[in-house]
Coordinates of C-alpha atoms in Angstrom, one line a residue:
X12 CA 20.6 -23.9 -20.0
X13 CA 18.9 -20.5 -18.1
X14 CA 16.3 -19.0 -19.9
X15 CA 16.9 -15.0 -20.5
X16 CA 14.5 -12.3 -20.6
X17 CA 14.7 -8.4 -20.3
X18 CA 12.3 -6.7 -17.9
X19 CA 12.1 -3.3 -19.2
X20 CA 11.3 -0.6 -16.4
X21 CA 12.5 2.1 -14.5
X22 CA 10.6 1.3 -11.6
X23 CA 12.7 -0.7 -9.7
X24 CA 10.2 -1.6 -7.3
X25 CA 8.3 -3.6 -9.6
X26 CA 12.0 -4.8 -10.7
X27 CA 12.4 -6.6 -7.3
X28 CA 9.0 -7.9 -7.0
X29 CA 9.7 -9.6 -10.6
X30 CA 13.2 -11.0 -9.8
X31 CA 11.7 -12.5 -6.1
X32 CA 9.3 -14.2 -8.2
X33 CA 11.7 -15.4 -11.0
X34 CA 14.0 -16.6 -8.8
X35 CA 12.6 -19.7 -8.4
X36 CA 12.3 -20.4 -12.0
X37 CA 14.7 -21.4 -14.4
X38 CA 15.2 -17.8 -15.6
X39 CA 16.9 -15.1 -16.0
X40 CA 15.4 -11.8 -15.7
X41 CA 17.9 -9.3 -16.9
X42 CA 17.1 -5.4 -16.5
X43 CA 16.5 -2.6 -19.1
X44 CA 15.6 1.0 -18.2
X45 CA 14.3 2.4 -21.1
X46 CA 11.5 4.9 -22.4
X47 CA 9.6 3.2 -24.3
X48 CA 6.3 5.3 -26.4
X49 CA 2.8 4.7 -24.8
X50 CA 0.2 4.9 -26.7
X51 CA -3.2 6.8 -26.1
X52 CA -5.6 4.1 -25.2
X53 CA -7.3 3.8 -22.0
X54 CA -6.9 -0.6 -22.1
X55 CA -3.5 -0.9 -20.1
X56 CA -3.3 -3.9 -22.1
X57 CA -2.8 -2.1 -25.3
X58 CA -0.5 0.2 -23.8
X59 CA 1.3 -2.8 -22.5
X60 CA 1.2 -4.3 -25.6
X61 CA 3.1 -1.9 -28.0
X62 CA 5.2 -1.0 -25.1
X63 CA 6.6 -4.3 -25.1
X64 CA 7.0 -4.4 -28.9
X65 CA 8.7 -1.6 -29.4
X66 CA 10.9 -2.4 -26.9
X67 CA 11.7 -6.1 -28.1
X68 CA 12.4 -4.3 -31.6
X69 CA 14.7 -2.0 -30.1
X70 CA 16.4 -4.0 -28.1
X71 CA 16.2 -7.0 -30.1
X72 CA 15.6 -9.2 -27.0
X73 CA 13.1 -11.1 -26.0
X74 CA 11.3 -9.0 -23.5
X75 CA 8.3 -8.3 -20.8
X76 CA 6.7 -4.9 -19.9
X77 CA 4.0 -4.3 -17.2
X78 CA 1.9 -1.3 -17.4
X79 CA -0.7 0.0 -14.9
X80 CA -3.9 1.7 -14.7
X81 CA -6.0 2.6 -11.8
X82 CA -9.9 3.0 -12.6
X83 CA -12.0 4.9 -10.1
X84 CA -15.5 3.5 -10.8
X85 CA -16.9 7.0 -9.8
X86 CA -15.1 9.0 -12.4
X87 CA -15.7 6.6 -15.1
X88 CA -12.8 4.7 -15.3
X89 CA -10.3 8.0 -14.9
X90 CA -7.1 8.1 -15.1
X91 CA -6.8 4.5 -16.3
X92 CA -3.2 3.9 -17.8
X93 CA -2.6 7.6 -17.5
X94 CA -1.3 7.2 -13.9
X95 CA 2.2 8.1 -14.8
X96 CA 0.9 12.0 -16.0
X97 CA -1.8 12.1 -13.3
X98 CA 0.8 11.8 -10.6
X99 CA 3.1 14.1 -12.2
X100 CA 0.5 16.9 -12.5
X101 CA -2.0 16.3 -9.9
X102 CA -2.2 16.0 -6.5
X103 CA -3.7 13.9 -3.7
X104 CA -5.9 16.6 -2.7
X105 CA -6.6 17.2 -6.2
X106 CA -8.1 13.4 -6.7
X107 CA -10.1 13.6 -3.5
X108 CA -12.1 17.0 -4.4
X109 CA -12.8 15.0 -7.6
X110 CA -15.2 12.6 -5.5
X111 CA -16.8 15.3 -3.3
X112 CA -20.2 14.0 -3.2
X113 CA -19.7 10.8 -4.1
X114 CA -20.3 7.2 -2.1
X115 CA -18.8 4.6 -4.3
X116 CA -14.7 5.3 -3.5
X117 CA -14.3 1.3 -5.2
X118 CA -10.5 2.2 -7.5
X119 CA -9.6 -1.1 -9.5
X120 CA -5.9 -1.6 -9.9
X121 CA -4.8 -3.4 -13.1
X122 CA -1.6 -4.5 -14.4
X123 CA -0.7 -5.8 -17.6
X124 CA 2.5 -8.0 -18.0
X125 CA 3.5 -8.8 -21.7
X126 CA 6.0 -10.7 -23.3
X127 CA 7.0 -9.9 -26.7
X128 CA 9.4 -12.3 -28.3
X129 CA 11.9 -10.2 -30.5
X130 CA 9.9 -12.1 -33.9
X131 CA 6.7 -10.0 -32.6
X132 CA 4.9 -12.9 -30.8
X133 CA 2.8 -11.8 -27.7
X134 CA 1.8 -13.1 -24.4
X135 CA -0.4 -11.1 -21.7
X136 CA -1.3 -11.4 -18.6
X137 CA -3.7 -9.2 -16.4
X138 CA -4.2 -8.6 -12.7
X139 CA -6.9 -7.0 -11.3
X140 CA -7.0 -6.0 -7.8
X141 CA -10.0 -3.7 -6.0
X142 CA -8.9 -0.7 -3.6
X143 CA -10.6 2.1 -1.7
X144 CA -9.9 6.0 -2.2
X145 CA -9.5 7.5 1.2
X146 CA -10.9 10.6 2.4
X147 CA -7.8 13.0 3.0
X148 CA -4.4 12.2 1.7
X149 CA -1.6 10.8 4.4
X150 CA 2.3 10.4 4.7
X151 CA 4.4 10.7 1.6
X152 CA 4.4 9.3 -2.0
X153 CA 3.0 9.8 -5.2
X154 CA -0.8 11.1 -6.0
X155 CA -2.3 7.7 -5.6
X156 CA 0.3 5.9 -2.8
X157 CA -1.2 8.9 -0.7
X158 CA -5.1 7.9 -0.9
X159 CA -5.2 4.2 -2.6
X160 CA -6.0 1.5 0.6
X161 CA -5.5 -1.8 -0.5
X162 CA -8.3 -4.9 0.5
X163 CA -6.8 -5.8 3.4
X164 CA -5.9 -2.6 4.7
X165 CA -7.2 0.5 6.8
X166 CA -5.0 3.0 5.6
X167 CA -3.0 4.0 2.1
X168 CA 0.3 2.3 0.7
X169 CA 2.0 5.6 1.4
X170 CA 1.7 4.4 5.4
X171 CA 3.0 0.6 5.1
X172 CA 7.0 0.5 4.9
X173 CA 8.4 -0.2 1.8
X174 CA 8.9 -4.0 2.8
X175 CA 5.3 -4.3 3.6
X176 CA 4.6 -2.7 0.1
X177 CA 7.2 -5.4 -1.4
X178 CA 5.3 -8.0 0.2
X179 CA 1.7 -7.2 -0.6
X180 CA 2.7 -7.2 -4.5
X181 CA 4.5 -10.3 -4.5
X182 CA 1.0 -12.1 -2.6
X183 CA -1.4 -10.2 -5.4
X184 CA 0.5 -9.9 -8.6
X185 CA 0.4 -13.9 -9.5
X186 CA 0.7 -12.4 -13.3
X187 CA 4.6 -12.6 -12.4
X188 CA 4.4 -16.4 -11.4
X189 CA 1.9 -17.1 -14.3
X190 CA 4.8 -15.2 -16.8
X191 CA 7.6 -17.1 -15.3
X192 CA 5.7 -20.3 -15.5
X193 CA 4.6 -19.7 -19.3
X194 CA 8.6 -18.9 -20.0
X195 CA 10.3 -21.4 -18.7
X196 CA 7.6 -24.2 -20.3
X197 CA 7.5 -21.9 -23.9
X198 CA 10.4 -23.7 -26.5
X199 CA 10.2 -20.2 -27.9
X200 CA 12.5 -18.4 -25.3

């Protein structure tokens, strides 16, 4: 018999990165788009974490949640899990005169992915993954797809085609495998 979970998220980016992965497991990854309340902490984990409960509770599903945060290393971790309200009220521009006069452009991009069973029990897991910040913004996108540059990369994700984009995240976010794989071998699900 298929495992079910719920993936809530209205990215649906992050959506078809997930179900690629869970494919090739014995689940099912069903779909939820849902606001769900975030709470004010700057461990994405945390977020993550009540996220995924209060959407379990809801719902009454067993369910997973992934939350980012980026951390610039120059401004002290900022924005963190706030990501979502920086790129609604900032902009590109706005980010780079925030590291005039500074060397260290290092961003580290984490993700959180938690289950929460719908009797409150937790698993996390955690990528992290270290970008640049480029100089000037380029091509279209939010705040950050405009000026992050991944590792392997000479220019932001804004530039890469959506595909590309697709298929970086399904090489660096193993946290999807590592879920699937804790799922489909957990007798609680």
């Amino acid at each position: 018999m298929m495992k079910q979970v719920t993936m809530v998220t209205g990215n649906l980016g992050k959506l078809k990165v997930a179900k690629e992965i869970f494919k090739d497991y014995n689940i099912e990854l069903l779909h939820e788009n849902m606001d769900t309340f975030e709470i004010q902490s700057m461990d994405v984990c945390e977020v993550s974490k009540y996220s995924a409960l209060y959407a379990s509770k809801k719902l009454n599903k067993d369910v997973i949640k992934s939350d980012v945060g980026y951390y610039i290393e120059e401004l002290n971790g900022f924005p963190g899990p706030f990501l979502r309200y920086i790129n609604e009220t900032l902009t590109s521009s706005d980010i780079i005169k925030m590291m005039e006069g500074k060397t260290n452009r290092k961003i580290i991009l984490k993700e959180c992915l938690t289950y929460a069973s719908k009797d409150g029990k937790i698993k996390q897991f955690i990528n992290e993954e270290e970008a640049t910040l480029s100089n000037k913004p380029y091509g279209i996108g939010t705040t950050f797809d405009k000026i992050v540059i991944f590792k392997e990369d000479t220019l932001p994700k804004s530039m890469k085609t959506e595909e590309e984009n697709y298929k970086h995240f399904e090489k660096t976010l193993t946290i999807y495998n590592k879920m699937a794989e804790y799922l489909e071998s957990s007798k609680e699900v």
